[in-house]
PDB file of C-alpha atoms in Angstrom:
ATOM      1  CA  UNK A   1     -22.711 -10.105   1.709  1.00  0.00           C
ATOM      2  CA  UNK A   2     -20.860 -11.972   4.449  1.00  0.00           C
ATOM      3  CA  UNK A   3     -22.009 -11.390   8.000  1.00  0.00           C
ATOM      4  CA  UNK A   4     -19.767  -9.949  10.681  1.00  0.00           C
ATOM      5  CA  UNK A   5     -19.331 -13.405  12.164  1.00  0.00           C
ATOM      6  CA  UNK A   6     -18.472 -14.963   8.782  1.00  0.00           C
ATOM      7  CA  UNK A   7     -15.890 -12.261   8.139  1.00  0.00           C
ATOM      8  CA  UNK A   8     -14.418 -12.773  11.600  1.00  0.00           C
ATOM      9  CA  UNK A   9     -14.173 -16.512  11.006  1.00  0.00           C
ATOM     10  CA  UNK A  10     -12.268 -15.949   7.749  1.00  0.00           C
ATOM     11  CA  UNK A  11     -10.003 -13.296   9.288  1.00  0.00           C
ATOM     12  CA  UNK A  12      -9.272 -15.455  12.320  1.00  0.00           C
ATOM     13  CA  UNK A  13      -8.204 -18.310  10.041  1.00  0.00           C
ATOM     14  CA  UNK A  14      -4.989 -16.283   9.634  1.00  0.00           C
ATOM     15  CA  UNK A  15      -3.068 -17.210  12.809  1.00  0.00           C
ATOM     16  CA  UNK A  16      -0.581 -14.393  12.261  1.00  0.00           C
ATOM     17  CA  UNK A  17      -3.274 -11.765  12.976  1.00  0.00           C
ATOM     18  CA  UNK A  18      -4.055 -10.435  16.436  1.00  0.00           C
ATOM     19  CA  UNK A  19      -7.555  -9.201  17.302  1.00  0.00           C
ATOM     20  CA  UNK A  20      -8.029  -5.880  19.113  1.00  0.00           C
ATOM     21  CA  UNK A  21     -11.393  -4.502  20.188  1.00  0.00           C
ATOM     22  CA  UNK A  22     -12.041  -0.834  19.383  1.00  0.00           C
ATOM     23  CA  UNK A  23     -15.013   1.465  19.944  1.00  0.00           C
ATOM     24  CA  UNK A  24     -18.645   0.828  18.913  1.00  0.00           C
ATOM     25  CA  UNK A  25     -18.218  -2.979  18.844  1.00  0.00           C
ATOM     26  CA  UNK A  26     -15.699  -2.711  15.999  1.00  0.00           C
ATOM     27  CA  UNK A  27     -12.536  -4.787  15.865  1.00  0.00           C
ATOM     28  CA  UNK A  28      -9.136  -4.402  14.253  1.00  0.00           C
ATOM     29  CA  UNK A  29      -6.739  -7.185  13.325  1.00  0.00           C
ATOM     30  CA  UNK A  30      -3.004  -6.535  13.415  1.00  0.00           C
ATOM     31  CA  UNK A  31       0.002  -8.225  11.880  1.00  0.00           C
ATOM     32  CA  UNK A  32       2.544  -7.782  14.659  1.00  0.00           C
ATOM     33  CA  UNK A  33       5.448  -9.085  12.553  1.00  0.00           C
ATOM     34  CA  UNK A  34       5.074  -6.245  10.039  1.00  0.00           C
ATOM     35  CA  UNK A  35       8.367  -4.892   8.734  1.00  0.00           C
ATOM     36  CA  UNK A  36       6.859  -1.418   8.929  1.00  0.00           C
ATOM     37  CA  UNK A  37       5.270   0.873  11.461  1.00  0.00           C
ATOM     38  CA  UNK A  38       1.887  -0.064   9.996  1.00  0.00           C
ATOM     39  CA  UNK A  39       0.522  -3.254  11.573  1.00  0.00           C
ATOM     40  CA  UNK A  40      -3.235  -2.932  10.948  1.00  0.00           C
ATOM     41  CA  UNK A  41      -4.490  -5.383   8.329  1.00  0.00           C
ATOM     42  CA  UNK A  42      -8.243  -5.252   9.057  1.00  0.00           C
ATOM     43  CA  UNK A  43      -9.507  -1.883  10.236  1.00  0.00           C
ATOM     44  CA  UNK A  44     -12.829  -1.174  11.980  1.00  0.00           C
ATOM     45  CA  UNK A  45     -14.658  -4.391  11.148  1.00  0.00           C
ATOM     46  CA  UNK A  46     -18.175  -3.490  12.282  1.00  0.00           C
ATOM     47  CA  UNK A  47     -21.098  -5.752  13.248  1.00  0.00           C
ATOM     48  CA  UNK A  48     -22.992  -4.359  10.223  1.00  0.00           C
ATOM     49  CA  UNK A  49     -20.428  -6.077   7.972  1.00  0.00           C
ATOM     50  CA  UNK A  50     -18.500  -2.981   6.987  1.00  0.00           C
ATOM     51  CA  UNK A  51     -14.742  -2.844   7.366  1.00  0.00           C
ATOM     52  CA  UNK A  52     -11.465  -2.147   5.616  1.00  0.00           C
ATOM     53  CA  UNK A  53      -8.292  -4.002   4.705  1.00  0.00           C
ATOM     54  CA  UNK A  54      -4.946  -2.258   4.294  1.00  0.00           C
ATOM     55  CA  UNK A  55      -3.379  -2.695   0.844  1.00  0.00           C
ATOM     56  CA  UNK A  56      -1.079   0.328   0.786  1.00  0.00           C
ATOM     57  CA  UNK A  57      -0.271   1.093  -2.820  1.00  0.00           C
ATOM     58  CA  UNK A  58      -0.748  -2.393  -4.259  1.00  0.00           C
ATOM     59  CA  UNK A  59      -1.782  -1.744  -7.885  1.00  0.00           C
ATOM     60  CA  UNK A  60      -4.453  -4.459  -8.016  1.00  0.00           C
ATOM     61  CA  UNK A  61      -6.626  -2.653  -5.442  1.00  0.00           C
ATOM     62  CA  UNK A  62      -8.341   0.733  -5.468  1.00  0.00           C
ATOM     63  CA  UNK A  63      -7.487   1.936  -1.987  1.00  0.00           C
ATOM     64  CA  UNK A  64      -8.440   5.214  -0.365  1.00  0.00           C
ATOM     65  CA  UNK A  65      -5.836   7.870   0.426  1.00  0.00           C
ATOM     66  CA  UNK A  66      -4.804   5.958   3.568  1.00  0.00           C
ATOM     67  CA  UNK A  67      -4.310   2.672   1.708  1.00  0.00           C
ATOM     68  CA  UNK A  68      -7.537   0.932   2.799  1.00  0.00           C
ATOM     69  CA  UNK A  69     -10.087  -0.979   0.702  1.00  0.00           C
ATOM     70  CA  UNK A  70     -13.720  -1.346   1.823  1.00  0.00           C
ATOM     71  CA  UNK A  71     -14.588  -5.051   2.177  1.00  0.00           C
ATOM     72  CA  UNK A  72     -18.343  -4.745   2.795  1.00  0.00           C
ATOM     73  CA  UNK A  73     -19.375  -6.669  -0.344  1.00  0.00           C
ATOM     74  CA  UNK A  74     -16.433  -9.074  -0.573  1.00  0.00           C
ATOM     75  CA  UNK A  75     -16.942 -12.783  -1.178  1.00  0.00           C
ATOM     76  CA  UNK A  76     -15.098 -15.303   1.024  1.00  0.00           C
ATOM     77  CA  UNK A  77     -12.475 -15.823  -1.705  1.00  0.00           C
ATOM     78  CA  UNK A  78     -11.961 -12.083  -2.200  1.00  0.00           C
ATOM     79  CA  UNK A  79     -11.626 -11.512   1.541  1.00  0.00           C
ATOM     80  CA  UNK A  80      -9.058 -14.290   1.924  1.00  0.00           C
ATOM     81  CA  UNK A  81      -7.065 -12.982  -1.055  1.00  0.00           C
ATOM     82  CA  UNK A  82      -6.968  -9.357   0.096  1.00  0.00           C
ATOM     83  CA  UNK A  83      -5.929 -10.348   3.632  1.00  0.00           C
ATOM     84  CA  UNK A  84      -3.164 -12.594   2.274  1.00  0.00           C
ATOM     85  CA  UNK A  85      -2.019  -9.749  -0.024  1.00  0.00           C
ATOM     86  CA  UNK A  86      -2.015  -7.306   2.898  1.00  0.00           C
ATOM     87  CA  UNK A  87       0.078  -9.621   5.074  1.00  0.00           C
ATOM     88  CA  UNK A  88       2.485 -10.236   2.187  1.00  0.00           C
ATOM     89  CA  UNK A  89       2.721  -6.485   1.596  1.00  0.00           C
ATOM     90  CA  UNK A  90       3.569  -5.830   5.248  1.00  0.00           C
ATOM     91  CA  UNK A  91       6.088  -8.673   5.368  1.00  0.00           C
ATOM     92  CA  UNK A  92       7.988  -7.845   2.172  1.00  0.00           C
ATOM     93  CA  UNK A  93      10.826  -5.413   2.197  1.00  0.00           C
ATOM     94  CA  UNK A  94      10.268  -2.596  -0.260  1.00  0.00           C
ATOM     95  CA  UNK A  95      12.947  -2.528  -2.891  1.00  0.00           C
ATOM     96  CA  UNK A  96      14.758   0.763  -2.685  1.00  0.00           C
ATOM     97  CA  UNK A  97      14.910   2.711  -5.899  1.00  0.00           C
ATOM     98  CA  UNK A  98      17.479   5.431  -6.435  1.00  0.00           C
ATOM     99  CA  UNK A  99      18.439   5.887 -10.094  1.00  0.00           C
ATOM    100  CA  UNK A 100      19.858   8.683 -12.175  1.00  0.00           C
ATOM    101  CA  UNK A 101      18.099   9.872 -15.313  1.00  0.00           C
ATOM    102  CA  UNK A 102      19.788  11.952 -18.015  1.00  0.00           C
ATOM    103  CA  UNK A 103      18.271  14.373 -20.531  1.00  0.00           C
ATOM    104  CA  UNK A 104      19.357  14.744 -24.155  1.00  0.00           C
ATOM    105  CA  UNK A 105      21.260  17.842 -23.016  1.00  0.00           C
ATOM    106  CA  UNK A 106      23.203  15.905 -20.394  1.00  0.00           C
ATOM    107  CA  UNK A 107      21.236  17.217 -17.413  1.00  0.00           C
ATOM    108  CA  UNK A 108      21.100  14.630 -14.642  1.00  0.00           C
ATOM    109  CA  UNK A 109      18.320  14.131 -12.084  1.00  0.00           C
ATOM    110  CA  UNK A 110      17.737  11.389  -9.549  1.00  0.00           C
ATOM    111  CA  UNK A 111      14.470   9.541  -9.040  1.00  0.00           C
ATOM    112  CA  UNK A 112      14.197   8.252  -5.469  1.00  0.00           C
ATOM    113  CA  UNK A 113      11.497   6.193  -3.772  1.00  0.00           C
ATOM    114  CA  UNK A 114      10.865   7.809  -0.392  1.00  0.00           C
ATOM    115  CA  UNK A 115       7.802   5.867   0.670  1.00  0.00           C
ATOM    116  CA  UNK A 116       5.098   6.747  -0.136  1.00  0.00           C
ATOM    117  CA  UNK A 117       6.419   9.250  -2.689  1.00  0.00           C
ATOM    118  CA  UNK A 118       8.555   9.118  -5.819  1.00  0.00           C
ATOM    119  CA  UNK A 119      10.739  12.232  -5.760  1.00  0.00           C
ATOM    120  CA  UNK A 120      12.803  13.792  -8.539  1.00  0.00           C
ATOM    121  CA  UNK A 121      15.910  15.620  -7.356  1.00  0.00           C
ATOM    122  CA  UNK A 122      18.236  17.928  -9.247  1.00  0.00           C
ATOM    123  CA  UNK A 123      21.286  17.756  -7.043  1.00  0.00           C
ATOM    124  CA  UNK A 124      19.946  18.214  -3.516  1.00  0.00           C
ATOM    125  CA  UNK A 125      16.889  20.190  -4.641  1.00  0.00           C
ATOM    126  CA  UNK A 126      13.491  18.511  -4.835  1.00  0.00           C
ATOM    127  CA  UNK A 127      12.060  19.238  -8.278  1.00  0.00           C
ATOM    128  CA  UNK A 128       8.875  17.149  -8.386  1.00  0.00           C
ATOM    129  CA  UNK A 129       7.052  14.588  -6.256  1.00  0.00           C
ATOM    130  CA  UNK A 130       4.668  11.840  -7.426  1.00  0.00           C
ATOM    131  CA  UNK A 131       2.376   9.288  -5.842  1.00  0.00           C
ATOM    132  CA  UNK A 132       3.412   6.429  -8.126  1.00  0.00           C
ATOM    133  CA  UNK A 133       6.476   5.228  -9.974  1.00  0.00           C
ATOM    134  CA  UNK A 134       4.528   5.223 -13.257  1.00  0.00           C
ATOM    135  CA  UNK A 135       3.597   8.907 -12.857  1.00  0.00           C
ATOM    136  CA  UNK A 136       7.206   9.848 -12.111  1.00  0.00           C
ATOM    137  CA  UNK A 137       8.528   7.791 -15.039  1.00  0.00           C
ATOM    138  CA  UNK A 138       5.929   9.297 -17.405  1.00  0.00           C
ATOM    139  CA  UNK A 139       6.907  12.817 -16.312  1.00  0.00           C
ATOM    140  CA  UNK A 140      10.618  12.173 -16.807  1.00  0.00           C
ATOM    141  CA  UNK A 141      10.102  10.654 -20.253  1.00  0.00           C
ATOM    142  CA  UNK A 142       7.856  13.564 -21.288  1.00  0.00           C
ATOM    143  CA  UNK A 143      10.607  15.929 -20.158  1.00  0.00           C
ATOM    144  CA  UNK A 144      13.119  14.087 -22.353  1.00  0.00           C
ATOM    145  CA  UNK A 145      14.952  12.043 -19.694  1.00  0.00           C
ATOM    146  CA  UNK A 146      16.131   8.458 -20.011  1.00  0.00           C
ATOM    147  CA  UNK A 147      16.989   6.136 -17.141  1.00  0.00           C
ATOM    148  CA  UNK A 148      20.718   5.463 -16.746  1.00  0.00           C
ATOM    149  CA  UNK A 149      21.339   1.743 -16.616  1.00  0.00           C
ATOM    150  CA  UNK A 150      23.424   0.673 -13.636  1.00  0.00           C
TER     151      UNK A 150
END
């Protein structure tokens, strides 16, 4: 396991991050140029080596409900990669998704990405809400809908 100081050295090799002291000798690192309200990349890095990196809903990471991954046992390479991925995530505009889907019976619904949810609307009424695109797509296909190609 990397020490607190080793983790700080790796984190501080990213010049785009800004260090902020928080309580109990913990530190956060922010990406001030984030395209989103969220700017925290490294959260509560503690002298005991524990800490978290924000990955949102990136599929390659198993984040908690707030989008953070525990980095306690990360190698130097893993820590560098997850920080780079976090910065890329916060600096990439999310592609908006708003497509109609049609059932065999001609019923139309709209699947809309309203971060962080994937919502299915029938007209103006919300029918279902999902945490991931794959879950929403699976539901629509199971219900007999096909995506209309634009």
